[in-house]
Coordinates of C-alpha atoms and ligand atoms in Angstrom, one line a residue:
Chain L
M1 CA -40.4 -36.5 -129.1
S2 CA -39.4 -34.1 -131.9
F3 CA -38.6 -35.4 -135.3
I4 CA -35.1 -33.7 -135.1
Q5 CA -33.6 -32.7 -131.6
V6 CA -30.6 -30.7 -131.4
E7 CA -29.1 -30.5 -127.9
N8 CA -26.2 -28.3 -126.7
L9 CA -24.2 -28.7 -129.9
S10 CA -20.6 -27.1 -130.4
F11 CA -18.3 -27.0 -132.9
R12 CA -15.1 -25.6 -133.6
Y13 CA -12.6 -26.0 -136.5
D14 CA -9.6 -25.0 -134.2
Q15 CA -9.0 -24.1 -130.6
T16 CA -9.1 -20.4 -131.3
R17 CA -12.9 -19.8 -132.0
T18 CA -16.2 -21.6 -131.6
I19 CA -18.2 -21.5 -134.7
I20 CA -21.3 -23.3 -133.1
E21 CA -21.9 -22.7 -129.3
D22 CA -24.1 -24.7 -127.1
L23 CA -26.9 -24.5 -129.6
S24 CA -30.4 -26.4 -129.1
L25 CA -33.3 -26.5 -131.4
S26 CA -36.2 -29.0 -132.3
L27 CA -38.2 -29.5 -135.3
E28 CA -41.4 -31.2 -135.9
K29 CA -42.2 -33.2 -139.3
G30 CA -44.7 -31.1 -141.3
R31 CA -43.5 -27.5 -140.0
N32 CA -40.8 -25.7 -141.9
L33 CA -38.2 -24.1 -139.8
G34 CA -36.3 -21.1 -140.9
I35 CA -32.8 -20.4 -139.4
V36 CA -31.9 -16.5 -140.0
G37 CA -28.6 -14.8 -139.4
E38 CA -26.0 -12.7 -140.8
S39 CA -23.2 -14.1 -143.0
G40 CA -20.7 -15.8 -141.0
S41 CA -23.2 -16.5 -138.2
G42 CA -22.4 -20.4 -138.6
K43 CA -25.6 -21.3 -140.5
T44 CA -23.7 -23.6 -143.1
T45 CA -21.7 -25.1 -140.4
L46 CA -24.8 -26.0 -138.5
L47 CA -26.2 -27.7 -141.7
R48 CA -22.9 -29.6 -142.0
L49 CA -23.4 -30.8 -138.6
L50 CA -27.1 -31.8 -139.3
L51 CA -26.1 -33.8 -142.5
G52 CA -23.3 -35.8 -140.5
L53 CA -20.7 -34.0 -142.8
A54 CA -18.8 -32.7 -139.7
Q55 CA -18.4 -33.9 -136.0
P56 CA -19.5 -31.7 -133.1
S57 CA -17.2 -31.0 -130.5
A58 CA -20.1 -31.5 -127.8
G59 CA -23.7 -32.1 -127.8
S60 CA -25.7 -34.4 -130.0
I61 CA -28.4 -34.4 -133.0
S62 CA -31.1 -37.0 -132.8
I63 CA -33.6 -38.1 -135.4
D64 CA -36.9 -39.6 -134.0
G65 CA -35.1 -40.2 -130.8
Q66 CA -32.0 -42.0 -132.5
V67 CA -28.5 -40.0 -132.0
L68 CA -27.0 -39.1 -135.2
D69 CA -23.9 -41.6 -135.5
T70 CA -22.0 -41.1 -138.5
K71 CA -19.9 -44.2 -137.8
N72 CA -23.0 -46.6 -137.6
W73 CA -23.2 -47.4 -141.4
Q74 CA -26.7 -48.9 -141.2
F75 CA -27.9 -46.1 -139.4
M76 CA -26.4 -43.5 -141.9
R77 CA -28.0 -45.2 -144.9
D78 CA -31.3 -44.8 -143.2
F79 CA -30.4 -41.3 -142.2
R80 CA -29.4 -40.2 -145.8
R81 CA -32.7 -41.4 -147.2
R82 CA -34.4 -39.5 -144.8
V83 CA -32.5 -36.3 -144.8
Q84 CA -31.4 -34.5 -148.1
A85 CA -29.9 -31.1 -149.0
V86 CA -30.0 -28.4 -151.6
F87 CA -27.0 -26.1 -151.6
Q88 CA -26.3 -22.3 -152.3
D89 CA -24.4 -22.5 -155.6
P90 CA -26.2 -24.1 -158.4
Y91 CA -23.0 -24.2 -160.6
S92 CA -21.1 -26.0 -158.1
S93 CA -23.6 -28.3 -156.9
L94 CA -24.2 -30.2 -160.2
D95 CA -21.4 -32.5 -161.6
P96 CA -20.6 -31.1 -165.1
R97 CA -19.9 -34.5 -166.6
Q98 CA -23.0 -35.9 -165.4
A99 CA -26.5 -36.0 -167.3
I100 CA -29.4 -34.7 -165.6
F101 CA -31.0 -38.2 -165.3
D102 CA -27.6 -39.4 -163.3
I103 CA -27.4 -36.3 -161.1
V104 CA -31.1 -36.9 -160.0
A105 CA -30.7 -40.4 -159.8
E106 CA -27.7 -40.4 -157.5
P107 CA -29.6 -41.0 -154.1
L108 CA -31.4 -43.9 -155.4
R109 CA -28.6 -45.6 -156.9
A110 CA -26.1 -44.6 -154.0
L111 CA -28.6 -45.8 -151.3
K112 CA -29.9 -48.7 -153.5
I113 CA -33.3 -47.8 -152.9
D114 CA -35.7 -50.4 -154.4
V115 CA -37.6 -48.4 -157.0
D116 CA -38.1 -48.0 -160.6
V117 CA -35.3 -45.3 -161.2
A118 CA -36.5 -44.1 -164.3
K119 CA -39.9 -43.5 -162.9
A120 CA -38.7 -42.0 -159.8
V121 CA -36.5 -39.7 -161.6
A122 CA -39.3 -38.5 -164.0
E123 CA -41.5 -37.9 -161.1
A124 CA -39.1 -35.8 -159.3
A125 CA -38.3 -33.9 -162.5
T126 CA -41.8 -33.4 -163.2
A127 CA -42.5 -32.3 -159.4
V128 CA -39.8 -29.5 -159.7
G129 CA -41.0 -28.3 -163.1
L130 CA -38.1 -29.5 -165.3
P131 CA -38.6 -29.7 -169.1
A132 CA -39.5 -33.2 -170.5
D133 CA -36.3 -33.5 -172.4
A134 CA -34.0 -32.4 -169.4
A135 CA -32.8 -36.2 -168.8
Q136 CA -30.3 -36.4 -171.1
R137 CA -28.8 -33.1 -171.1
Y138 CA -25.9 -31.6 -169.0
P139 CA -26.0 -29.0 -166.5
H140 CA -24.3 -26.3 -168.5
E141 CA -27.1 -26.3 -170.9
F142 CA -29.4 -24.8 -168.2
S143 CA -29.7 -21.6 -166.2
G144 CA -29.2 -20.9 -162.6
G145 CA -32.9 -21.3 -161.7
Q146 CA -33.0 -24.6 -163.7
R147 CA -30.0 -25.9 -162.1
Q148 CA -31.5 -25.2 -158.8
R149 CA -34.8 -27.2 -159.8
I150 CA -32.6 -30.0 -160.8
A151 CA -30.9 -29.9 -157.4
I152 CA -34.3 -29.6 -155.6
A153 CA -35.2 -32.8 -157.8
R154 CA -32.2 -34.7 -156.6
A155 CA -33.0 -33.9 -153.0
I156 CA -36.6 -35.2 -153.3
V157 CA -36.0 -38.0 -155.4
A158 CA -35.8 -40.5 -152.6
R159 CA -38.9 -39.1 -150.7
P160 CA -36.8 -37.8 -147.7
D161 CA -38.7 -36.5 -144.6
L162 CA -36.5 -33.4 -144.4
V163 CA -34.6 -31.3 -146.8
L164 CA -32.1 -28.7 -145.5
A165 CA -32.0 -25.9 -148.1
D166 CA -28.7 -23.5 -147.5
E167 CA -29.3 -20.1 -149.4
V168 CA -31.1 -21.9 -152.2
V169 CA -32.2 -18.7 -153.8
S170 CA -29.4 -16.1 -152.9
A171 CA -27.5 -16.9 -156.1
L172 CA -30.5 -16.1 -158.2
D173 CA -31.9 -13.3 -159.8
L174 CA -35.1 -11.9 -158.5
S175 CA -37.9 -13.3 -160.6
T176 CA -36.2 -16.6 -160.6
R177 CA -36.1 -16.4 -156.8
I178 CA -39.9 -16.1 -156.5
L179 CA -40.2 -19.1 -158.6
I180 CA -38.3 -21.1 -156.7
V181 CA -39.8 -19.9 -153.6
D182 CA -43.1 -20.7 -155.0
L183 CA -41.8 -24.3 -155.8
L184 CA -40.3 -24.8 -152.4
K185 CA -43.8 -23.7 -150.8
A186 CA -45.7 -26.2 -153.2
L187 CA -43.3 -29.1 -152.1
S188 CA -43.8 -28.3 -148.3
T189 CA -47.0 -30.4 -148.4
S190 CA -45.0 -33.5 -148.7
V191 CA -41.4 -32.7 -147.3
T192 CA -40.2 -30.5 -144.2
F193 CA -37.7 -27.9 -145.3
V194 CA -35.2 -26.3 -143.1
V195 CA -34.5 -23.2 -144.7
V196 CA -31.4 -21.3 -144.0
S197 CA -30.9 -17.8 -145.1
H198 CA -29.7 -14.3 -144.4
D199 CA -33.2 -13.1 -145.7
I200 CA -35.7 -13.0 -143.1
A201 CA -38.4 -12.0 -145.7
L202 CA -37.7 -15.2 -147.7
V203 CA -38.0 -17.4 -144.5
A204 CA -41.1 -15.8 -143.4
L205 CA -42.7 -16.9 -146.8
L206 CA -42.0 -20.5 -146.2
C207 CA -41.6 -21.2 -142.6
P208 CA -44.0 -21.1 -139.9
D209 CA -41.1 -21.4 -137.2
I210 CA -38.0 -19.3 -137.2
A211 CA -34.8 -19.4 -135.1
I212 CA -32.5 -16.4 -135.2
M213 CA -28.8 -17.1 -135.2
E214 CA -25.9 -14.7 -134.2
K215 CA -22.4 -15.8 -133.7
G216 CA -23.2 -19.5 -133.5
R217 CA -26.1 -19.2 -131.0
I218 CA -29.8 -19.2 -131.5
V219 CA -30.6 -15.9 -129.8
E220 CA -34.4 -16.1 -130.3
S221 CA -36.9 -18.6 -131.7
G222 CA -40.7 -19.3 -132.0
P223 CA -43.4 -19.1 -134.4
T224 CA -42.5 -16.8 -137.3
E225 CA -45.4 -14.3 -137.0
H226 CA -44.7 -14.0 -133.3
V227 CA -40.9 -13.3 -133.5
L228 CA -41.5 -10.9 -136.3
S229 CA -44.2 -8.9 -134.9
N230 CA -42.6 -8.7 -131.4
P231 CA -38.9 -9.1 -131.5
V232 CA -37.3 -9.3 -128.2
H233 CA -33.6 -9.7 -128.9
P234 CA -31.7 -6.6 -130.3
Y235 CA -30.1 -8.7 -132.9
T236 CA -33.5 -9.6 -134.4
R237 CA -34.6 -6.1 -134.3
R238 CA -31.5 -5.1 -136.2
L239 CA -31.9 -7.7 -138.7
L240 CA -35.7 -6.7 -139.2
A241 CA -34.7 -3.3 -139.6
S242 CA -32.2 -4.0 -142.4
T243 CA -34.8 -6.2 -144.2
P244 CA -37.2 -4.5 -146.7
R245 CA -40.6 -5.0 -145.6
L246 CA -43.0 -7.4 -147.7
P247 CA -45.9 -5.9 -149.2
Chain A
M7 CA -44.1 -37.0 -169.0
S8 CA -41.1 -38.6 -170.7
L9 CA -37.9 -38.3 -168.6
T10 CA -36.7 -41.6 -169.6
P11 CA -33.3 -42.2 -171.4
A12 CA -35.3 -43.7 -174.4
D13 CA -37.4 -40.9 -175.6
T14 CA -35.3 -37.9 -175.5
P15 CA -34.9 -35.8 -178.5
Q16 CA -31.7 -36.3 -180.7
P17 CA -29.3 -33.6 -180.2
T18 CA -29.6 -30.6 -182.8
A19 CA -27.7 -30.1 -185.8
I20 CA -25.6 -27.3 -184.3
S21 CA -24.6 -29.3 -181.4
V22 CA -23.6 -32.2 -183.7
R23 CA -21.5 -30.5 -186.2
R24 CA -18.8 -29.5 -183.8
K25 CA -15.3 -28.4 -185.2
I26 CA -12.7 -31.1 -184.7
P27 CA -9.6 -28.9 -184.1
L28 CA -6.8 -29.1 -186.9
S29 CA -4.3 -30.1 -184.4
L30 CA -6.2 -33.1 -183.4
I31 CA -6.6 -34.2 -187.1
V32 CA -2.8 -33.3 -188.1
G33 CA -1.6 -34.9 -184.8
G34 CA -3.8 -38.0 -185.1
L35 CA -2.7 -38.5 -188.6
I36 CA 1.0 -38.3 -187.9
V37 CA 0.7 -40.5 -184.8
G38 CA -1.5 -42.8 -186.8
L39 CA 1.2 -43.4 -189.4
H40 CA 3.5 -44.0 -186.9
L41 CA 1.1 -46.8 -185.4
L42 CA 0.4 -48.3 -188.8
A43 CA 4.3 -48.7 -189.3
G44 CA 4.8 -50.2 -186.0
I45 CA 1.8 -52.5 -186.4
L46 CA 2.9 -53.5 -189.9
T47 CA 6.5 -54.7 -188.8
I48 CA 4.7 -57.4 -186.7
L49 CA 3.6 -59.0 -189.7
W50 CA 6.1 -57.9 -192.4
T51 CA 9.1 -55.8 -192.9
P52 CA 10.7 -54.6 -196.3
Y53 CA 13.8 -56.5 -195.6
E54 CA 15.1 -58.9 -192.9
P55 CA 16.0 -56.4 -190.5
T56 CA 19.5 -58.1 -189.5
A57 CA 20.3 -59.4 -192.9
M58 CA 22.9 -57.5 -194.9
V59 CA 21.0 -56.7 -198.1
G60 CA 22.9 -54.0 -199.7
G61 CA 26.3 -52.2 -199.9
R62 CA 27.6 -50.4 -196.9
L63 CA 26.4 -46.9 -196.0
A64 CA 24.3 -46.8 -199.5
E65 CA 22.7 -43.7 -200.4
P66 CA 18.6 -43.7 -200.4
S67 CA 17.3 -45.4 -203.5
I68 CA 14.3 -47.1 -204.7
A69 CA 15.4 -50.3 -203.4
H70 CA 16.5 -48.9 -199.9
W71 CA 14.3 -45.9 -199.3
A72 CA 16.6 -44.8 -196.3
G73 CA 19.8 -46.2 -197.6
T74 CA 21.7 -48.9 -195.6
D75 CA 23.8 -48.8 -192.5
R76 CA 27.6 -49.7 -191.9
L77 CA 26.8 -53.2 -192.2
G78 CA 24.5 -53.0 -195.3
R79 CA 21.4 -53.5 -193.5
D80 CA 18.1 -51.8 -194.8
L81 CA 17.7 -48.5 -192.6
F82 CA 14.0 -48.1 -193.5
T83 CA 13.4 -51.5 -192.0
Q84 CA 15.0 -50.4 -189.1
I85 CA 13.2 -47.3 -188.6
L86 CA 9.7 -49.0 -188.9
I87 CA 10.9 -51.4 -186.2
G88 CA 12.1 -48.2 -184.3
A89 CA 8.4 -46.9 -184.5
R90 CA 7.1 -50.0 -182.9
I91 CA 9.8 -49.9 -180.2
A92 CA 9.3 -46.2 -179.5
L93 CA 5.4 -46.8 -179.3
E94 CA 5.7 -49.8 -177.2
V95 CA 7.9 -48.1 -174.7
G96 CA 5.9 -44.9 -174.9
S97 CA 2.7 -46.5 -174.0
G98 CA 4.1 -49.0 -171.5
A99 CA 5.7 -46.0 -169.7
V100 CA 2.7 -44.1 -170.0
L101 CA 0.6 -46.9 -168.5
V102 CA 3.3 -47.2 -165.8
G103 CA 3.4 -43.5 -165.0
A104 CA -0.1 -42.8 -164.9
G105 CA -0.8 -46.2 -162.7
I106 CA 1.7 -44.7 -160.0
G107 CA 1.0 -41.2 -160.8
I108 CA -3.0 -41.2 -160.6
T109 CA -3.1 -43.5 -157.5
L110 CA -0.4 -41.7 -155.4
G111 CA -1.9 -38.1 -156.7
T112 CA -5.5 -39.4 -155.6
L113 CA -4.2 -40.7 -152.3
A114 CA -2.4 -37.7 -151.8
A115 CA -5.4 -35.5 -152.4
F116 CA -7.4 -37.6 -150.0
A117 CA -4.7 -37.6 -147.1
T118 CA -4.7 -35.7 -144.1
R119 CA -3.2 -32.1 -144.4
T120 CA 0.5 -33.2 -143.1
L121 CA 0.7 -36.2 -145.0
D122 CA -0.5 -34.3 -148.3
D123 CA 2.3 -31.9 -147.6
V124 CA 4.8 -34.6 -147.7
F125 CA 3.3 -36.0 -150.7
A126 CA 3.4 -32.7 -152.6
A127 CA 6.9 -31.8 -151.3
A128 CA 7.9 -35.5 -152.5
F129 CA 6.4 -34.9 -156.0
D130 CA 8.0 -31.3 -156.5
I131 CA 11.4 -32.8 -155.5
L132 CA 11.2 -35.8 -157.8
I133 CA 10.0 -33.4 -160.6
A134 CA 13.2 -31.1 -160.1
F135 CA 15.3 -34.1 -161.5
P136 CA 15.5 -34.4 -165.1
T137 CA 13.4 -37.5 -166.2
L138 CA 16.1 -38.9 -168.4
L139 CA 18.5 -38.6 -165.2
V140 CA 16.1 -40.4 -163.0
A141 CA 15.4 -43.2 -166.0
M142 CA 19.2 -43.5 -166.3
L143 CA 19.8 -44.2 -162.5
I144 CA 17.1 -46.7 -162.6
V145 CA 18.3 -48.7 -165.4
T146 CA 21.8 -48.5 -164.1
A147 CA 20.7 -49.8 -160.5
S148 CA 18.8 -52.6 -162.1
Q149 CA 21.8 -53.5 -164.1
T150 CA 19.8 -54.8 -167.1
A151 CA 19.2 -52.7 -170.3
S152 CA 16.0 -54.2 -171.9
L153 CA 12.9 -53.1 -173.4
F154 CA 11.3 -53.9 -170.1
T155 CA 13.6 -51.7 -167.8
A156 CA 13.3 -48.9 -170.2
V157 CA 9.6 -49.1 -169.6
L158 CA 9.7 -49.2 -166.0
A159 CA 12.4 -46.6 -165.6
I160 CA 10.9 -44.1 -168.0
G161 CA 7.4 -44.8 -166.4
I162 CA 8.5 -44.4 -162.9
A163 CA 10.6 -41.2 -163.7
G164 CA 7.7 -39.7 -165.5
S165 CA 4.9 -40.6 -162.8
A166 CA 5.9 -37.6 -160.4
I167 CA 4.7 -35.1 -163.0
I168 CA 1.3 -37.1 -163.3
A169 CA 1.1 -37.5 -159.6
R170 CA 1.4 -33.8 -159.0
L171 CA -1.2 -32.9 -161.5
T172 CA -3.6 -35.5 -160.3
R173 CA -3.3 -34.2 -156.8
I174 CA -4.2 -30.6 -157.8
L175 CA -6.9 -31.7 -160.0
V176 CA -8.6 -34.1 -157.5
K177 CA -8.3 -31.5 -155.1
R178 CA -10.0 -29.1 -157.0
V179 CA -13.0 -31.4 -157.7
L180 CA -13.1 -32.5 -154.1
S181 CA -13.8 -28.7 -153.1
M182 CA -16.8 -28.6 -155.2
D183 CA -20.3 -28.7 -153.9
Y184 CA -21.3 -31.7 -156.2
I185 CA -18.8 -34.0 -154.0
V186 CA -20.8 -32.6 -150.9
A187 CA -23.9 -33.5 -152.6
A188 CA -22.7 -36.8 -153.3
R189 CA -21.8 -37.5 -149.6
V190 CA -25.4 -36.3 -148.7
A191 CA -26.9 -38.5 -151.5
G192 CA -25.4 -41.5 -149.8
S193 CA -22.3 -42.2 -152.3
S194 CA -19.2 -43.9 -150.8
W195 CA -15.9 -42.3 -151.3
P196 CA -14.8 -45.2 -153.8
S197 CA -17.9 -44.5 -155.9
I198 CA -17.4 -40.6 -155.7
V199 CA -13.8 -41.2 -156.9
F200 CA -15.2 -43.2 -160.0
V201 CA -18.1 -41.4 -160.7
H202 CA -17.2 -37.8 -159.9
V203 CA -13.5 -37.1 -159.7
L204 CA -12.0 -39.3 -162.5
P205 CA -14.5 -38.4 -165.0
N206 CA -14.0 -34.7 -164.1
I207 CA -10.1 -34.8 -163.9
W208 CA -9.8 -37.2 -167.1
P209 CA -9.8 -34.8 -170.0
T210 CA -7.0 -32.4 -168.3
L211 CA -5.1 -35.8 -167.6
I212 CA -5.3 -37.3 -170.9
V213 CA -4.0 -34.3 -172.5
N214 CA -1.0 -34.4 -170.4
L215 CA -0.6 -38.3 -170.8
A216 CA -0.4 -37.5 -174.6
L217 CA 2.5 -35.1 -173.7
Q218 CA 4.1 -37.5 -171.6
F219 CA 3.9 -40.1 -174.2
G220 CA 5.9 -38.0 -176.6
L221 CA 8.4 -37.3 -173.7
A222 CA 8.7 -41.1 -173.2
A223 CA 9.2 -42.1 -176.9
M224 CA 12.2 -39.3 -176.6
A225 CA 13.5 -40.7 -173.4
E226 CA 13.5 -44.1 -175.0
S227 CA 15.6 -42.9 -177.8
S228 CA 18.0 -41.1 -175.3
L229 CA 18.3 -44.3 -173.1
S230 CA 19.2 -46.3 -176.4
Y231 CA 21.4 -43.5 -177.6
L232 CA 23.4 -44.0 -174.4
G233 CA 23.3 -47.7 -174.8
L234 CA 20.8 -48.0 -171.8
G235 CA 17.8 -49.2 -173.8
A236 CA 16.9 -52.2 -175.4
P237 CA 19.9 -53.8 -176.6
P238 CA 20.7 -54.8 -180.1
P239 CA 19.1 -56.2 -182.4
N240 CA 16.2 -54.0 -181.4
A241 CA 16.4 -51.1 -183.8
S242 CA 15.8 -48.3 -181.6
W243 CA 15.9 -44.8 -183.2
G244 CA 18.1 -43.9 -180.5
R245 CA 20.6 -46.5 -181.2
L246 CA 20.4 -45.9 -185.0
L247 CA 21.3 -42.4 -184.3
Q248 CA 24.3 -43.6 -182.2
E249 CA 25.5 -45.8 -184.6
A250 CA 25.1 -43.4 -187.5
Q251 CA 27.1 -40.8 -185.4
G252 CA 30.6 -41.9 -186.5
T253 CA 29.7 -41.4 -190.4
V254 CA 27.4 -38.5 -190.0
Y255 CA 29.5 -36.4 -192.4
T256 CA 29.9 -39.0 -195.2
A257 CA 26.6 -40.7 -194.8
P258 CA 24.2 -38.1 -193.1
F259 CA 21.0 -40.1 -194.0
G260 CA 21.7 -42.5 -191.4
A261 CA 21.1 -40.0 -188.8
I262 CA 18.6 -37.8 -190.6
A263 CA 16.1 -40.4 -191.1
P264 CA 15.8 -41.9 -187.5
G265 CA 16.1 -38.1 -186.2
L266 CA 13.2 -37.4 -188.5
A267 CA 11.1 -40.2 -187.4
L268 CA 11.6 -39.3 -183.9
V269 CA 10.7 -35.7 -184.2
T270 CA 7.7 -36.1 -186.1
L271 CA 6.3 -38.5 -183.5
V272 CA 7.1 -36.2 -180.7
I273 CA 5.4 -33.4 -182.8
G274 CA 2.6 -35.7 -183.6
M275 CA 1.9 -36.3 -179.9
N276 CA 2.0 -32.7 -178.9
L277 CA -0.5 -31.6 -181.7
L278 CA -2.6 -34.5 -180.5
A279 CA -2.4 -33.5 -177.0
D280 CA -3.1 -29.9 -177.9
G281 CA -6.1 -30.9 -179.9
L282 CA -7.4 -33.1 -177.2
R283 CA -7.3 -30.1 -174.8
A284 CA -9.6 -27.9 -177.3
F285 CA -11.9 -31.0 -177.5
A286 CA -11.8 -31.8 -173.9
D287 CA -13.3 -28.3 -172.8
P288 CA -16.4 -29.3 -170.9
T289 CA -18.3 -26.2 -172.1
R290 CA -17.7 -27.0 -175.6
R291 CA -18.9 -30.5 -175.1
R292 CA -21.8 -31.4 -177.3
S293 CA -24.9 -32.4 -175.7
R294 CA -26.2 -35.8 -176.0
Ligands
ADP307 N1 -13.3 -24.8 -143.2 C1 -13.2 -23.8 -142.3 N2 -12.3 -23.5 -141.5 C2 -12.2 -22.5 -140.7 N3 -13.2 -21.9 -140.4 C3 -14.3 -21.9 -141.1 C4 -14.4 -22.9 -142.3 N4 -15.6 -22.8 -142.7 C5 -16.1 -21.7 -142.1 N5 -15.4 -21.2 -141.3 C6 -15.8 -20.0 -140.4 O1 -17.0 -20.5 -139.8 C7 -17.7 -19.3 -139.6 C8 -19.1 -19.7 -140.0 O2 -19.2 -19.8 -141.3 P1 -20.5 -20.4 -142.0 O3 -21.2 -21.7 -141.2 O4 -20.3 -20.6 -143.4 O5 -21.4 -19.1 -141.8 P2 -22.8 -18.6 -142.7 O6 -23.2 -20.0 -143.6 O7 -23.6 -18.4 -141.7 O8 -22.3 -17.7 -143.5 C9 -17.2 -18.2 -140.4 O9 -16.6 -17.4 -139.5 C10 -16.1 -18.8 -141.1 O10 -15.0 -17.8 -141.4
MG308 MG1 -23.5 -20.1 -145.5

């Protein structure tokens, strides 16, 4: 039994176009999965479904064999504790009127997790490399890269099993990207990531498994090394051709 | 590691010494004076407000700073009481308007597409009617002219503007990723409203509430002028203006003094709103 099992998932906003079509995938704990696809291929939509923020038109998502049921309050509380997310835009994803301490503490307070909040927030902040005086400051005092660290601290503070990361470095400059990728790599020892990106090189750095997504479907998947060295689907080849090779 | 609230460093000197906008200071002073005058009348007035204490239509003098009215009553006393009434009706109306407006605006922002469209259209239609006209209709319909109906009428009449603004502000906040992040963090919708939505719309809202306050004070005077406000012996500025109308050429001060009081209060409120706007800008907010 896989940790996360997605079966024949479909989703549409309206009748005219299917955004996610008959998509299946599975995920093991401890093995990061990269989902790569061009902009508009439905990656963010898939993450919204995985987070229970949108309802699939068909198919199911299960975690440890339990079907994701957004109407089951008790299940969702446990689910939220286990599955967290980091978003693309580090400016829009932090409430400008909240101090960093309150931002990072939000999952602990919302889920009423029985821990020493100050201690847990401090640990998360250390883990992501935030400066010691960050807690009482406000988001506008931080750079994009540091804001993304704050968002990552919020995602890991409740010690989830899985963190869904949606294009988390694409809004950052190159040198900051490298630092954040290093951070995600370091955190991968204690939490599993689903790294969603249009950047195949980034995913290759972080994920032993990869799934290639085109127009709401997974067209190819498997161990990253295998898929990259021996791409079968023409779309994968095209993606690879358009990506600068890593040194 | 010291990421606890207790031992974070104090803000730097630069961030503390923020410039307070001049409009905030001047507006605050003007409104503060009116407030003081209003509060003072609860405890003390220069003369008994309804007592005939001087000659009729006397010029301003040391004994009667704003002169006297047709019945020889001290005008300055009545203007002080007028400040209290203006502030009572202003704050009452803004409370009523904000209560209704913020609630409806927030509900609209959370409603389904169609319901939201209905709300939006309703707000726009209500706003198209002049506030005073709506307030007059409400007072006329209730068939009682009192301080209380004036508060309700002006509050209800002004609530559409607050509702429309709230709806737009809430929708903007709801589109931000930090709302999605809050949901993923497990926050319930009510806690999202109180923790994220209201604090983020509040700065813009408070500025508009200050403006509404000035408008409400003006509407109160207008209603009283038309005889639809607080009945005598409540010395509303509007009623003072109305009473001075007949003698405006022979004794202009009877109209000038309450007019000045009203105009300065409205200007003070507008300055205050303007100052708050500059102050509330989140990027200029000092670090704590
Ligand atoms: N709220 C929405 N309503 C209608 N269509 C949407 C909405 N959000 C996204 N889409 C469409 O769904 C498709 C997939 O979008 P998205 O999941 O954001 O892709 P990606 O993250 O891979 O760029 C796009 O074609 C987009 O236009
Ligand atoms: Mg996306």
